[in-house]
PDB file of C-alpha atoms in Angstrom:
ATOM      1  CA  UNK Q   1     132.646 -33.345  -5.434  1.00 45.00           C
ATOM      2  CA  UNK Q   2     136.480 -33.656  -5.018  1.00 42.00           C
ATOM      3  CA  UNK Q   3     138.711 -35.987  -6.982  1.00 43.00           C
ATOM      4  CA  UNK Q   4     141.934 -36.662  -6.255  1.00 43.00           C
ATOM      5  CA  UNK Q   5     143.580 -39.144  -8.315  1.00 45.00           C
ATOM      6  CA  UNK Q   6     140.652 -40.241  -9.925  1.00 45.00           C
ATOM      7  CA  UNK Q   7     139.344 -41.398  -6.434  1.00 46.00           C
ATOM      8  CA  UNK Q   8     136.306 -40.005  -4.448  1.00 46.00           C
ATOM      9  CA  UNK Q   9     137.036 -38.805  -1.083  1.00 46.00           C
ATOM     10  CA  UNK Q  10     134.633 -39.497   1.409  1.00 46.00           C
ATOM     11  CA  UNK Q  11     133.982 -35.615   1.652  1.00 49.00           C
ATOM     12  CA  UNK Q  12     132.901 -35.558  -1.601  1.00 49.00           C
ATOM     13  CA  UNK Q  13     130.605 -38.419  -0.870  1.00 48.00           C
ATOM     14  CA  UNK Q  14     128.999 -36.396   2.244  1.00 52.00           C
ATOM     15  CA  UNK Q  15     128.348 -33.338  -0.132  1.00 53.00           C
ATOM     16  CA  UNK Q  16     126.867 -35.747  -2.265  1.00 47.00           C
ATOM     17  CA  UNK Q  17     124.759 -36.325   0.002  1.00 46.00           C
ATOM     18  CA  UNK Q  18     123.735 -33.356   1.739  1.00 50.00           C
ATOM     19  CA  UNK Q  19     123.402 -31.974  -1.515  1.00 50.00           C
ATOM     20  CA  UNK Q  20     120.974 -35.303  -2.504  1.00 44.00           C
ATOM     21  CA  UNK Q  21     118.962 -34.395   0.990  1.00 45.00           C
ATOM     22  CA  UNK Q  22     118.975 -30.807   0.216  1.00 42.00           C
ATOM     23  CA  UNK Q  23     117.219 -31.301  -2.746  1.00 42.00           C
ATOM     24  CA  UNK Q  24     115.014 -34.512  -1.643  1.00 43.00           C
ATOM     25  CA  UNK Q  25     113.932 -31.816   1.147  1.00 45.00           C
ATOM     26  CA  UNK Q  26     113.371 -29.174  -1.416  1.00 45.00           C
ATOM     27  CA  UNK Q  27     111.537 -31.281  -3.983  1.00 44.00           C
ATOM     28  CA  UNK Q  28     109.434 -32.791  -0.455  1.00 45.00           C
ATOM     29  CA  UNK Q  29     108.559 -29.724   0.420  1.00 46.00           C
ATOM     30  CA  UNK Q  30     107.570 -28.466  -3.429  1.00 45.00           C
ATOM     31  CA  UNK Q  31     105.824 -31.986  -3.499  1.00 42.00           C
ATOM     32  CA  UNK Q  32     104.187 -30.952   0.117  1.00 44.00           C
ATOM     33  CA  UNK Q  33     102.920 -27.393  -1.261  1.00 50.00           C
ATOM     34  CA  UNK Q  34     101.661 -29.579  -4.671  1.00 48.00           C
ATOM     35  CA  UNK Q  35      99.148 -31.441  -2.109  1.00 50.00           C
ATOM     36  CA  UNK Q  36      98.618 -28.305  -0.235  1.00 46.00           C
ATOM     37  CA  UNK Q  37      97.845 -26.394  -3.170  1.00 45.00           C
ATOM     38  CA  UNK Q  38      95.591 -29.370  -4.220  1.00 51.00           C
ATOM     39  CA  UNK Q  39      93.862 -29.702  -1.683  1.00 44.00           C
ATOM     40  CA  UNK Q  40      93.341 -25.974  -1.478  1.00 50.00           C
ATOM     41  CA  UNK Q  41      92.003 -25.944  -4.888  1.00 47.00           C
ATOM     42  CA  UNK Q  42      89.535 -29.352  -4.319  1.00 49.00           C
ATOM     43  CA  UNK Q  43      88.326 -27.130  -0.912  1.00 50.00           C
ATOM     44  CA  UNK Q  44      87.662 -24.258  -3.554  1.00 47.00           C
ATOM     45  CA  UNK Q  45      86.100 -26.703  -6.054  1.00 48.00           C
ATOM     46  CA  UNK Q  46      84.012 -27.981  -3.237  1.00 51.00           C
ATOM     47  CA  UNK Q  47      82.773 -24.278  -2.070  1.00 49.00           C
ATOM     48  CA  UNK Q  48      82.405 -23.562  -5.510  1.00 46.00           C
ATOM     49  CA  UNK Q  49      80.168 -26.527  -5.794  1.00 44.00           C
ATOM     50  CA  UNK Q  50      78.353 -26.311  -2.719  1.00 50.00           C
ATOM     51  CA  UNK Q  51      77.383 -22.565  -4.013  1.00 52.00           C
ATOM     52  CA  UNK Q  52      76.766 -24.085  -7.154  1.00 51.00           C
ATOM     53  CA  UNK Q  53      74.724 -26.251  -5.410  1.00 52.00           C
ATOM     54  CA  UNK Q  54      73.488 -23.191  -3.336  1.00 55.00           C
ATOM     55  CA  UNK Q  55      72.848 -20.989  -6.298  1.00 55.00           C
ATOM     56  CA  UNK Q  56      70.656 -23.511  -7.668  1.00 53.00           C
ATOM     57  CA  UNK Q  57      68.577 -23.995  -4.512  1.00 50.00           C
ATOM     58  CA  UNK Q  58      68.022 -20.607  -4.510  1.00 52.00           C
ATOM     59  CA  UNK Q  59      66.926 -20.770  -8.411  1.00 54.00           C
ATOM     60  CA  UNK Q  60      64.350 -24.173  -7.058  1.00 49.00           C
ATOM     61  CA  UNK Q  61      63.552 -21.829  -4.332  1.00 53.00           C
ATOM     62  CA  UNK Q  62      62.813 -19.237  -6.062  1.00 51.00           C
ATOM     63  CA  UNK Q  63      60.823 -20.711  -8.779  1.00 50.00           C
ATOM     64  CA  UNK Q  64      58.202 -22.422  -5.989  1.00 52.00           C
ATOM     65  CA  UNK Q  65      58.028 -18.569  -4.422  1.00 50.00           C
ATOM     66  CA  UNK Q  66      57.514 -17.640  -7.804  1.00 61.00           C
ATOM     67  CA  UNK Q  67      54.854 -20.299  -8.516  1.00 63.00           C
ATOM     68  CA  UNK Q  68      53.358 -19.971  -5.341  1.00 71.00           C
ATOM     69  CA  UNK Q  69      52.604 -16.006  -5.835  1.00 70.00           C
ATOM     70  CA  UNK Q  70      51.386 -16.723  -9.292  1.00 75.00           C
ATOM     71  CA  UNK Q  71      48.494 -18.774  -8.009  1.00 75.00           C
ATOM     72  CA  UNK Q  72      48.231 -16.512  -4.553  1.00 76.00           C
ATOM     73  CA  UNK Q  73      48.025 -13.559  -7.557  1.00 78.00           C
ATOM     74  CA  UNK Q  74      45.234 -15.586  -9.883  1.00 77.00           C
ATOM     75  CA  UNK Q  75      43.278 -16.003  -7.064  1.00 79.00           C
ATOM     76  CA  UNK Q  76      43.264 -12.607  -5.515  1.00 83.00           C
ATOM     77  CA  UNK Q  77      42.383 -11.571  -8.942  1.00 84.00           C
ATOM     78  CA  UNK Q  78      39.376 -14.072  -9.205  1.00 84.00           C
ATOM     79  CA  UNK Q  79      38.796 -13.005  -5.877  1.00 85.00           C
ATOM     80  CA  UNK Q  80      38.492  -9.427  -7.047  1.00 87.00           C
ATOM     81  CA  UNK Q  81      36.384 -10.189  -9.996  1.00 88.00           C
ATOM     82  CA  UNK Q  82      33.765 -12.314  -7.935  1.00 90.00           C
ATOM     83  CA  UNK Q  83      33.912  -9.074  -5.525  1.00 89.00           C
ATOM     84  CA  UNK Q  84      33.534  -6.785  -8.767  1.00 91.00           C
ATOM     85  CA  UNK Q  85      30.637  -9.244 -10.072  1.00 91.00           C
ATOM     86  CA  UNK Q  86      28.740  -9.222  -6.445  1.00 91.00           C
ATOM     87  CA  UNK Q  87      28.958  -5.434  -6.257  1.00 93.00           C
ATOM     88  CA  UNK Q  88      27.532  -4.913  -9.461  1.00 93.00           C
ATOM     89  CA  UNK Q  89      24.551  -7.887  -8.561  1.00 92.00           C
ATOM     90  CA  UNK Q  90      24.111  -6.201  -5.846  1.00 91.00           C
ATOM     91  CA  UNK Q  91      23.873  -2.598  -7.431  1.00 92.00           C
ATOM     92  CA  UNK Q  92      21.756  -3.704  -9.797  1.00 93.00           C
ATOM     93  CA  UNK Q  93      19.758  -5.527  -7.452  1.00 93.00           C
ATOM     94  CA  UNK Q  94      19.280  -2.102  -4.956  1.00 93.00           C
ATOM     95  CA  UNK Q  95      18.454  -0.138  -8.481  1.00 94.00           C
ATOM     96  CA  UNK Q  96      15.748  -2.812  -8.998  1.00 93.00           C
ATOM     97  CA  UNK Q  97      14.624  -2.265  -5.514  1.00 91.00           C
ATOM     98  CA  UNK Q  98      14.590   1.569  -4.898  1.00 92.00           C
ATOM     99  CA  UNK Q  99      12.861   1.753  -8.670  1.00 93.00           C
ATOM    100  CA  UNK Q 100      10.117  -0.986  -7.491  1.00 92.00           C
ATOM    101  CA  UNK Q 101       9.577   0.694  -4.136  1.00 92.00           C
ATOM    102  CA  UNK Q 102       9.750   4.281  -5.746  1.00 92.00           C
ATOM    103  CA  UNK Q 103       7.053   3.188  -8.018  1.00 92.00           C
ATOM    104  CA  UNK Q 104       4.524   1.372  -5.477  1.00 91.00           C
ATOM    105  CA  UNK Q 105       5.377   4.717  -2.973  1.00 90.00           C
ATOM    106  CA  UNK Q 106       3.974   6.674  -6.025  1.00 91.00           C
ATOM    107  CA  UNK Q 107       1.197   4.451  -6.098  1.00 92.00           C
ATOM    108  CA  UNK Q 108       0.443   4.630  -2.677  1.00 93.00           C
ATOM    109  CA  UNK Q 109       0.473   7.867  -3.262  1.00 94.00           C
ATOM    110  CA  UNK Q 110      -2.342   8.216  -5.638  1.00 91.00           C
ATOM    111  CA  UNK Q 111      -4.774   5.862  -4.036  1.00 91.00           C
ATOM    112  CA  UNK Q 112      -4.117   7.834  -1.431  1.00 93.00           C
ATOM    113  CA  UNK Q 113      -4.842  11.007  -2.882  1.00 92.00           C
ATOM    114  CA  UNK Q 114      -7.882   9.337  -4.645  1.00 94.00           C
ATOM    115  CA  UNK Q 115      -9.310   8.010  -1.334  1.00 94.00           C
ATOM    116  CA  UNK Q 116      -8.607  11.239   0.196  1.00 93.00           C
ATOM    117  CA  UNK Q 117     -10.958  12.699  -2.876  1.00 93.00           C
ATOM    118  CA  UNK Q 118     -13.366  10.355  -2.820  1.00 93.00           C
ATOM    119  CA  UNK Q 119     -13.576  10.935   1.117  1.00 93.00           C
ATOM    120  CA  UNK Q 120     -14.190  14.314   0.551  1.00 93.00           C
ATOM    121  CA  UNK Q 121     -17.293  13.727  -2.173  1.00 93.00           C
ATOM    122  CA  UNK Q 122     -18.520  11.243   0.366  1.00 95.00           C
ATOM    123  CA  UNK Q 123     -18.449  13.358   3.307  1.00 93.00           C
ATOM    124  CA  UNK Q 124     -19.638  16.156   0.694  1.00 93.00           C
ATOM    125  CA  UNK Q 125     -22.620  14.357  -0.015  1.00 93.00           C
ATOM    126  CA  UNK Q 126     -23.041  13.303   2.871  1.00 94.00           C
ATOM    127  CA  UNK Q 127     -23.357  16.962   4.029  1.00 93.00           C
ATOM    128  CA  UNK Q 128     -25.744  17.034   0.786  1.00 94.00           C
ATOM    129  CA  UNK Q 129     -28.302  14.067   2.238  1.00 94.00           C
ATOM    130  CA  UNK Q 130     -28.086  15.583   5.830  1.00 93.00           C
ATOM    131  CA  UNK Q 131     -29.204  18.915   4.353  1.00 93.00           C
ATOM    132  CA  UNK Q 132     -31.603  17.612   2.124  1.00 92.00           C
ATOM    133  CA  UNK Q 133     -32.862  15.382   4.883  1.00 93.00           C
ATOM    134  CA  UNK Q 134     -33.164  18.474   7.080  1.00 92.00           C
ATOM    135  CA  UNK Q 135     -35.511  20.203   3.992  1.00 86.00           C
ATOM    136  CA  UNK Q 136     -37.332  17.220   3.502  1.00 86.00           C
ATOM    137  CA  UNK Q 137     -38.337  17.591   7.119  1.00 87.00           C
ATOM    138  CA  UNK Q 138     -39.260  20.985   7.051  1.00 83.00           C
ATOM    139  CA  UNK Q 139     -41.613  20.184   3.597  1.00 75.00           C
ATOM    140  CA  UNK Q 140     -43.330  17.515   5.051  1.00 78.00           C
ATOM    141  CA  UNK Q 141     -43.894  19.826   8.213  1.00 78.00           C
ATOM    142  CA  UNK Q 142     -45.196  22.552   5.854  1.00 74.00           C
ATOM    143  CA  UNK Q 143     -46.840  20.191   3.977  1.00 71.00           C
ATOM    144  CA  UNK Q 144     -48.943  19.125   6.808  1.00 72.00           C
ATOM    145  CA  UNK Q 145     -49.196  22.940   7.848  1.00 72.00           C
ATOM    146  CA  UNK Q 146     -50.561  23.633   4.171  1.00 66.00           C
ATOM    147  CA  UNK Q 147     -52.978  20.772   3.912  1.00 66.00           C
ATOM    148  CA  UNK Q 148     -53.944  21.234   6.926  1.00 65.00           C
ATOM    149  CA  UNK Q 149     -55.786  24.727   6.051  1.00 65.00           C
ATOM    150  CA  UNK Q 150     -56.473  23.993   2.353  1.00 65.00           C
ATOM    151  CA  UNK Q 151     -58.625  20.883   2.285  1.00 74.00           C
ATOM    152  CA  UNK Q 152     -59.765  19.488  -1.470  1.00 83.00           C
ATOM    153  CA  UNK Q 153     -56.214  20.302  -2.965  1.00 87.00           C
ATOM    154  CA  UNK Q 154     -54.979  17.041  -4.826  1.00 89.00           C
ATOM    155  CA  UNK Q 155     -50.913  16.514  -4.975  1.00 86.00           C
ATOM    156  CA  UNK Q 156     -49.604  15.390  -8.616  1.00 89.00           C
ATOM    157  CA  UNK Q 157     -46.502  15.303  -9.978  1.00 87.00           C
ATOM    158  CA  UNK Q 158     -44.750  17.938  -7.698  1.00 84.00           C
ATOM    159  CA  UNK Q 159     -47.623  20.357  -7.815  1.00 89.00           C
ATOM    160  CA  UNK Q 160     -51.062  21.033  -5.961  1.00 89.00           C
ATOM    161  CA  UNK Q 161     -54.532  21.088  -7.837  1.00 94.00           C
ATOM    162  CA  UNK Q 162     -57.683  22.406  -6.587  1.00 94.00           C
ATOM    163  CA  UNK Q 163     -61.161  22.477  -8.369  1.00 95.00           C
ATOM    164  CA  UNK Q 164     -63.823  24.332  -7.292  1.00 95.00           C
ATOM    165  CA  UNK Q 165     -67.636  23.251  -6.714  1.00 93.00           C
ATOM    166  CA  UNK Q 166     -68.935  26.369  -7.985  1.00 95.00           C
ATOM    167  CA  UNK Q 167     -68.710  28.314 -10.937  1.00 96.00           C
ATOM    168  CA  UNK Q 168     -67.173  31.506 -11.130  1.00 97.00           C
ATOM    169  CA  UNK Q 169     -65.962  34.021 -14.026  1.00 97.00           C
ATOM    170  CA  UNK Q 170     -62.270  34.116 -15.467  1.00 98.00           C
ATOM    171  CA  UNK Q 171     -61.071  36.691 -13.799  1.00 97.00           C
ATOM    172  CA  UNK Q 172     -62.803  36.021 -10.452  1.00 98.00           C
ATOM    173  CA  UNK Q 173     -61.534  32.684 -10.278  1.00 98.00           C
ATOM    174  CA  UNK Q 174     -58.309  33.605 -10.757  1.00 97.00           C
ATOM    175  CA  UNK Q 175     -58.374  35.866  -8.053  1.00 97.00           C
ATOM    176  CA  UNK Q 176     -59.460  33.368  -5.937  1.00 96.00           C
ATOM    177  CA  UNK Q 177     -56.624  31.355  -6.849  1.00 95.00           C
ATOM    178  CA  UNK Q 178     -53.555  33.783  -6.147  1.00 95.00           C
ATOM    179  CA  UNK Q 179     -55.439  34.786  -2.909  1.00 93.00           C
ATOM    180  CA  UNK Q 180     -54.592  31.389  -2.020  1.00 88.00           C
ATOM    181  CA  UNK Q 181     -50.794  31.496  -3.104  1.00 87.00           C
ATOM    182  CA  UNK Q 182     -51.943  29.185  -6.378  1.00 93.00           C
ATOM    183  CA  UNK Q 183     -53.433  30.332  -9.980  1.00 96.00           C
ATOM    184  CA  UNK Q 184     -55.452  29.012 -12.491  1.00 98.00           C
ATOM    185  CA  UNK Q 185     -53.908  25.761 -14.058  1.00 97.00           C
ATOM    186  CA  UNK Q 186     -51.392  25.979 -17.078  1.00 96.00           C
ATOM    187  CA  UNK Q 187     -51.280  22.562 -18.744  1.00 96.00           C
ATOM    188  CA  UNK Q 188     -48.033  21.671 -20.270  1.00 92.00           C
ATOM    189  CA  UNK Q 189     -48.269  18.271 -21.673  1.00 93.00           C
ATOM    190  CA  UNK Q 190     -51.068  15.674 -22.658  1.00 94.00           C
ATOM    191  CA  UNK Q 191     -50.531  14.127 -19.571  1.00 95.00           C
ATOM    192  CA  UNK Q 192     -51.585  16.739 -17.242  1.00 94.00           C
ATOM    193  CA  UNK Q 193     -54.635  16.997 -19.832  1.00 95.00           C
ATOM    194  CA  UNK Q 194     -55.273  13.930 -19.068  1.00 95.00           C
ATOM    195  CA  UNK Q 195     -55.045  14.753 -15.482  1.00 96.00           C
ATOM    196  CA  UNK Q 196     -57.336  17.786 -15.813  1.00 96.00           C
ATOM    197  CA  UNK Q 197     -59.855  15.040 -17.208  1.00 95.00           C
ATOM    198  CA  UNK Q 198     -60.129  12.974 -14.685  1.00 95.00           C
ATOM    199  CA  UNK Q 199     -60.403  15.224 -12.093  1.00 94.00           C
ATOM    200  CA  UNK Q 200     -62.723  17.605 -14.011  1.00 94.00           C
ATOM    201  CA  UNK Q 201     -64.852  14.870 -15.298  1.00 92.00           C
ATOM    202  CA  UNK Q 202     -67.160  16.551 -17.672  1.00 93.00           C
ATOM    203  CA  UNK Q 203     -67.229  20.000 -16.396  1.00 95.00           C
ATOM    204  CA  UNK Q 204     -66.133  22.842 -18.171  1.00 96.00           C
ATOM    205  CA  UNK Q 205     -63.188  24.144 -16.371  1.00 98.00           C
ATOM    206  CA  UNK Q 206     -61.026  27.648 -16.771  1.00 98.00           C
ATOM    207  CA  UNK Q 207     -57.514  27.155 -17.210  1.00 98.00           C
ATOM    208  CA  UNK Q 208     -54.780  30.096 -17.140  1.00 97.00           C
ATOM    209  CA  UNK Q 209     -54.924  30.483 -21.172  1.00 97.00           C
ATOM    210  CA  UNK Q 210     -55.645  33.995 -22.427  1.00 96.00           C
ATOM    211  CA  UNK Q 211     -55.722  36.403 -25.310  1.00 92.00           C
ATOM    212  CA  UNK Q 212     -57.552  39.829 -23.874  1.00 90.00           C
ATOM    213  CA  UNK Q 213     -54.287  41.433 -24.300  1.00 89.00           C
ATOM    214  CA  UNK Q 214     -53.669  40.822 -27.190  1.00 88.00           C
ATOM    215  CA  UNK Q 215     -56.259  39.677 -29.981  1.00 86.00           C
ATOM    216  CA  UNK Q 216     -55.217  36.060 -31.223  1.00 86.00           C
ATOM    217  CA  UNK Q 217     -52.022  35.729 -29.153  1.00 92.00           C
ATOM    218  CA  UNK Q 218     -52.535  33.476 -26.671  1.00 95.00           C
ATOM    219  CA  UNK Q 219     -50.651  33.677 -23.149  1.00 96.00           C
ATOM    220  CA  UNK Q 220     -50.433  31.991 -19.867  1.00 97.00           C
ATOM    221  CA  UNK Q 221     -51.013  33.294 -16.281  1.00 97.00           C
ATOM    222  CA  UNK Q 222     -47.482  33.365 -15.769  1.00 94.00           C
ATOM    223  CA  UNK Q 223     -46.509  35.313 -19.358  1.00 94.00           C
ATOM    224  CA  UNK Q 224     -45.619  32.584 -21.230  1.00 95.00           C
ATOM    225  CA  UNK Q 225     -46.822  32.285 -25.125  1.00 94.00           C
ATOM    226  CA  UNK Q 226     -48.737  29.017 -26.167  1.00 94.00           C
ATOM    227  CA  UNK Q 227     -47.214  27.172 -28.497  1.00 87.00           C
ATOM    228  CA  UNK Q 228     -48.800  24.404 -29.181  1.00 84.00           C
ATOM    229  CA  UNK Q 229     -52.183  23.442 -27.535  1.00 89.00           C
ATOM    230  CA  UNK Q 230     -54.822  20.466 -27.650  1.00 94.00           C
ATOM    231  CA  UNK Q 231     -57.764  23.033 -29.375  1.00 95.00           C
ATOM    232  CA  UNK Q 232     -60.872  21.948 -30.657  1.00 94.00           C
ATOM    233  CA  UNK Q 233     -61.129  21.389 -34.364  1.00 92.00           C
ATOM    234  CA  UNK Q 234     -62.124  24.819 -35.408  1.00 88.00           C
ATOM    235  CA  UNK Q 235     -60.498  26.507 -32.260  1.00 90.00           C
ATOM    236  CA  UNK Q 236     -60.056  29.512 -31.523  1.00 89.00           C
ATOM    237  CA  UNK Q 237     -62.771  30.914 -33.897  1.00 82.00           C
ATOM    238  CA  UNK Q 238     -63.267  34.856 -32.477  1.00 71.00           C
ATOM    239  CA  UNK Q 239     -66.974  33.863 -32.766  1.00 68.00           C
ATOM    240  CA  UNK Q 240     -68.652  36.672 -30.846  1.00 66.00           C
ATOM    241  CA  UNK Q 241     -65.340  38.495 -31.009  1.00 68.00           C
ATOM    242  CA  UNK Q 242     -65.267  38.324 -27.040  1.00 81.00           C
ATOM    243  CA  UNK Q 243     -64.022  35.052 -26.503  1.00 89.00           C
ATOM    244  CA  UNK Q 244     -60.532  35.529 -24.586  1.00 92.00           C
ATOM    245  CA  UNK Q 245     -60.465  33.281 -22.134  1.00 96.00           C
ATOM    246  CA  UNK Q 246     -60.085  29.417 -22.525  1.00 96.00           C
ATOM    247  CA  UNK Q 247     -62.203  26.532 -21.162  1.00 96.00           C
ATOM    248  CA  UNK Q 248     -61.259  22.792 -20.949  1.00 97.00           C
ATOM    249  CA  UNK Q 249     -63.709  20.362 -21.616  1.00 96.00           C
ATOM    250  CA  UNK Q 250     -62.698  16.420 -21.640  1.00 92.00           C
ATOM    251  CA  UNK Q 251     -60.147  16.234 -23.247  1.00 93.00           C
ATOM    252  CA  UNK Q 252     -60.143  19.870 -25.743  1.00 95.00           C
ATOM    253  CA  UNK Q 253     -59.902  23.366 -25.153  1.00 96.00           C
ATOM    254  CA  UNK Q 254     -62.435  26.135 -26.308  1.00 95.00           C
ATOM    255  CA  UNK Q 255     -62.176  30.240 -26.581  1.00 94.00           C
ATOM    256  CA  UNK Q 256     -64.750  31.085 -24.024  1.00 93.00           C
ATOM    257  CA  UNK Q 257     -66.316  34.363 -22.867  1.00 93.00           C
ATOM    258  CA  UNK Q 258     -64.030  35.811 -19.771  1.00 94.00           C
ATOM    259  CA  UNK Q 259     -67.217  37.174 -18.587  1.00 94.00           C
ATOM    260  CA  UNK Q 260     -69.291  33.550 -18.255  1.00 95.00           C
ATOM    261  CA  UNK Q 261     -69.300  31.907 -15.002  1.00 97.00           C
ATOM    262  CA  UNK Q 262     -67.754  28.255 -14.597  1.00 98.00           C
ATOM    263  CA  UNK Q 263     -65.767  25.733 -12.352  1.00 97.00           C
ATOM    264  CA  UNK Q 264     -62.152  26.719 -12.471  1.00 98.00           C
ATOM    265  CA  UNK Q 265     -58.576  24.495 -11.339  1.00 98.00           C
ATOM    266  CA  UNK Q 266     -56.105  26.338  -9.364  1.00 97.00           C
ATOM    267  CA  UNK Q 267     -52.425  24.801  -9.225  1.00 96.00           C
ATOM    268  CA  UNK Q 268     -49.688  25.569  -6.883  1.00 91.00           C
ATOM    269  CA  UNK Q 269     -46.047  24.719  -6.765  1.00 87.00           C
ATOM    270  CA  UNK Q 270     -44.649  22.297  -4.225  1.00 79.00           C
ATOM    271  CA  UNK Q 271     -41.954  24.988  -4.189  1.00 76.00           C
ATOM    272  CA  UNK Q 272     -44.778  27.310  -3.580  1.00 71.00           C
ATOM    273  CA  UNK Q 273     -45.833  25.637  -0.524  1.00 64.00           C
ATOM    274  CA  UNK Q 274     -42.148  24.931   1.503  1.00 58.00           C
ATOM    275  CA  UNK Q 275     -40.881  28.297  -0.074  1.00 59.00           C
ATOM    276  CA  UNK Q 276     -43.584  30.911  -0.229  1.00 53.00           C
TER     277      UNK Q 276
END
């Protein structure tokens, strides 16, 4: 600005001016880069806000993944314990099983070993009956053979007995006897006493009782020592001092002469017939 004489040129009034423009341009353009510079910053605000936002999606994001594994995880794991828990049923289950089996196999087993046995004794036996069947056969044809030639012999109790008609002495009629594959009766029992009885009626019989070798101990034909016998009251009494040889009579026995003649019993072994 130039004064002259206190007045303002009109030069001074154009600096004025361009200086007033200058500096409305300057202070425009510093108001311009203001806005600029604000709006920049509301564009960073807004990115920082719409990562913000972003950020936080992620985080809402992020939590449902996480949720969403969590169950996926339970249930895999229930999963695998239900597997765990079916295994072991199962296990158990086959354990059961092959120990049940293993036991009826073993059971099998040993009926099967016991039929097997008892197959055997059966087929054993029946190897027994077919042999015995076969003897049997061969007896009763022997039998027949036997009775055939030796008419008068009665069967009892496993044995043949033969009486004579005639009367003989001790030691003949014992030879008569053994020339016929028997000898003179040995009685063993009241029974066969009894026997002797009834088919001696009341003869006087010899039996195979003797003491000639040896006074007063009395033997049978086939070496045997008497033991106990069904004697007379009185019996044996040495009378004559001869009497070696015993006699039945009913239902006793008396010490008899060897030497005397009377009927005599021969008896014979089944065995002795089928076996001779």
């Amino acid at each position: 600005m130039y004064k002259e004489d206190g007045n303002i040129t009109h030069k001074s009034i154009d600096n004025i001016y361009e200086n007033f423009t200058v500096t409305k341009g300057k202070f425009g353009q510093e108001t311009t880069d203001s806005n600029a510079t604000r709006i920049q910053s509301s564009e960073l605000t807004g990115t920082f806000v719409k990562q913000t936002t972003d950020s936080n999606a992620t985080r809402i994001q992020s939590s449902e993944l996480t949720g969403s594994d969590s169950v996926r995880i339970r249930s895999s794991r229930s999963a695998v314990v239900c597997l765990v828990l079916l295994c072991v049923l199962l296990l158990t289950a086959v354990i059961v099983l092959c120990v049940t089996l293993t036991q009826e196999r073993q059971q099998l087993i040993s009926k099967n070993e016991n039929l097997t046995n008892e197959r055997e004794q059966l087929m054993l036996k029946n190897t027994n009956l077919t042999n015995e069947s076969e003897q049997l056969k061969w007896e009763k044809k022997a039998l027949k053979s036997f009775l055939g030639k030796m008419d008068g012999w009665i069967y009892y109790k496993s044995s043949f007995y033969f009486i004579s008609s005639d009367g003989k002495s001790w030691t003949e009629s014992r030879r008569y006897c053994t020339e016929r594959g028997a000898d003179l009766i040995i009685i063993n029992n009241r029974e066969e006493q009894d026997f002797v009885k009834n088919i001696s009626g009341y003869a006087h019989v010899w039996i195979g009782l003797t003491d000639s070798d040896e006074e007063g101990t009395w033997k049978w034909v086939d070496g045997s020592t008497l033991n106990s016998g069904f004697w007379w009251p009185g019996k044996p009494n040495y009378y004559t001092g001869n009497e070696d040889c015993a006699l039945s009579y009913i239902s006793w026995w008396y010490d008899y002469s060897c030497y005397s003649a009377f009927k005599w019993i021969c008896e014979t072994s089944i065995l002795h017939v089928v076996l001779p």
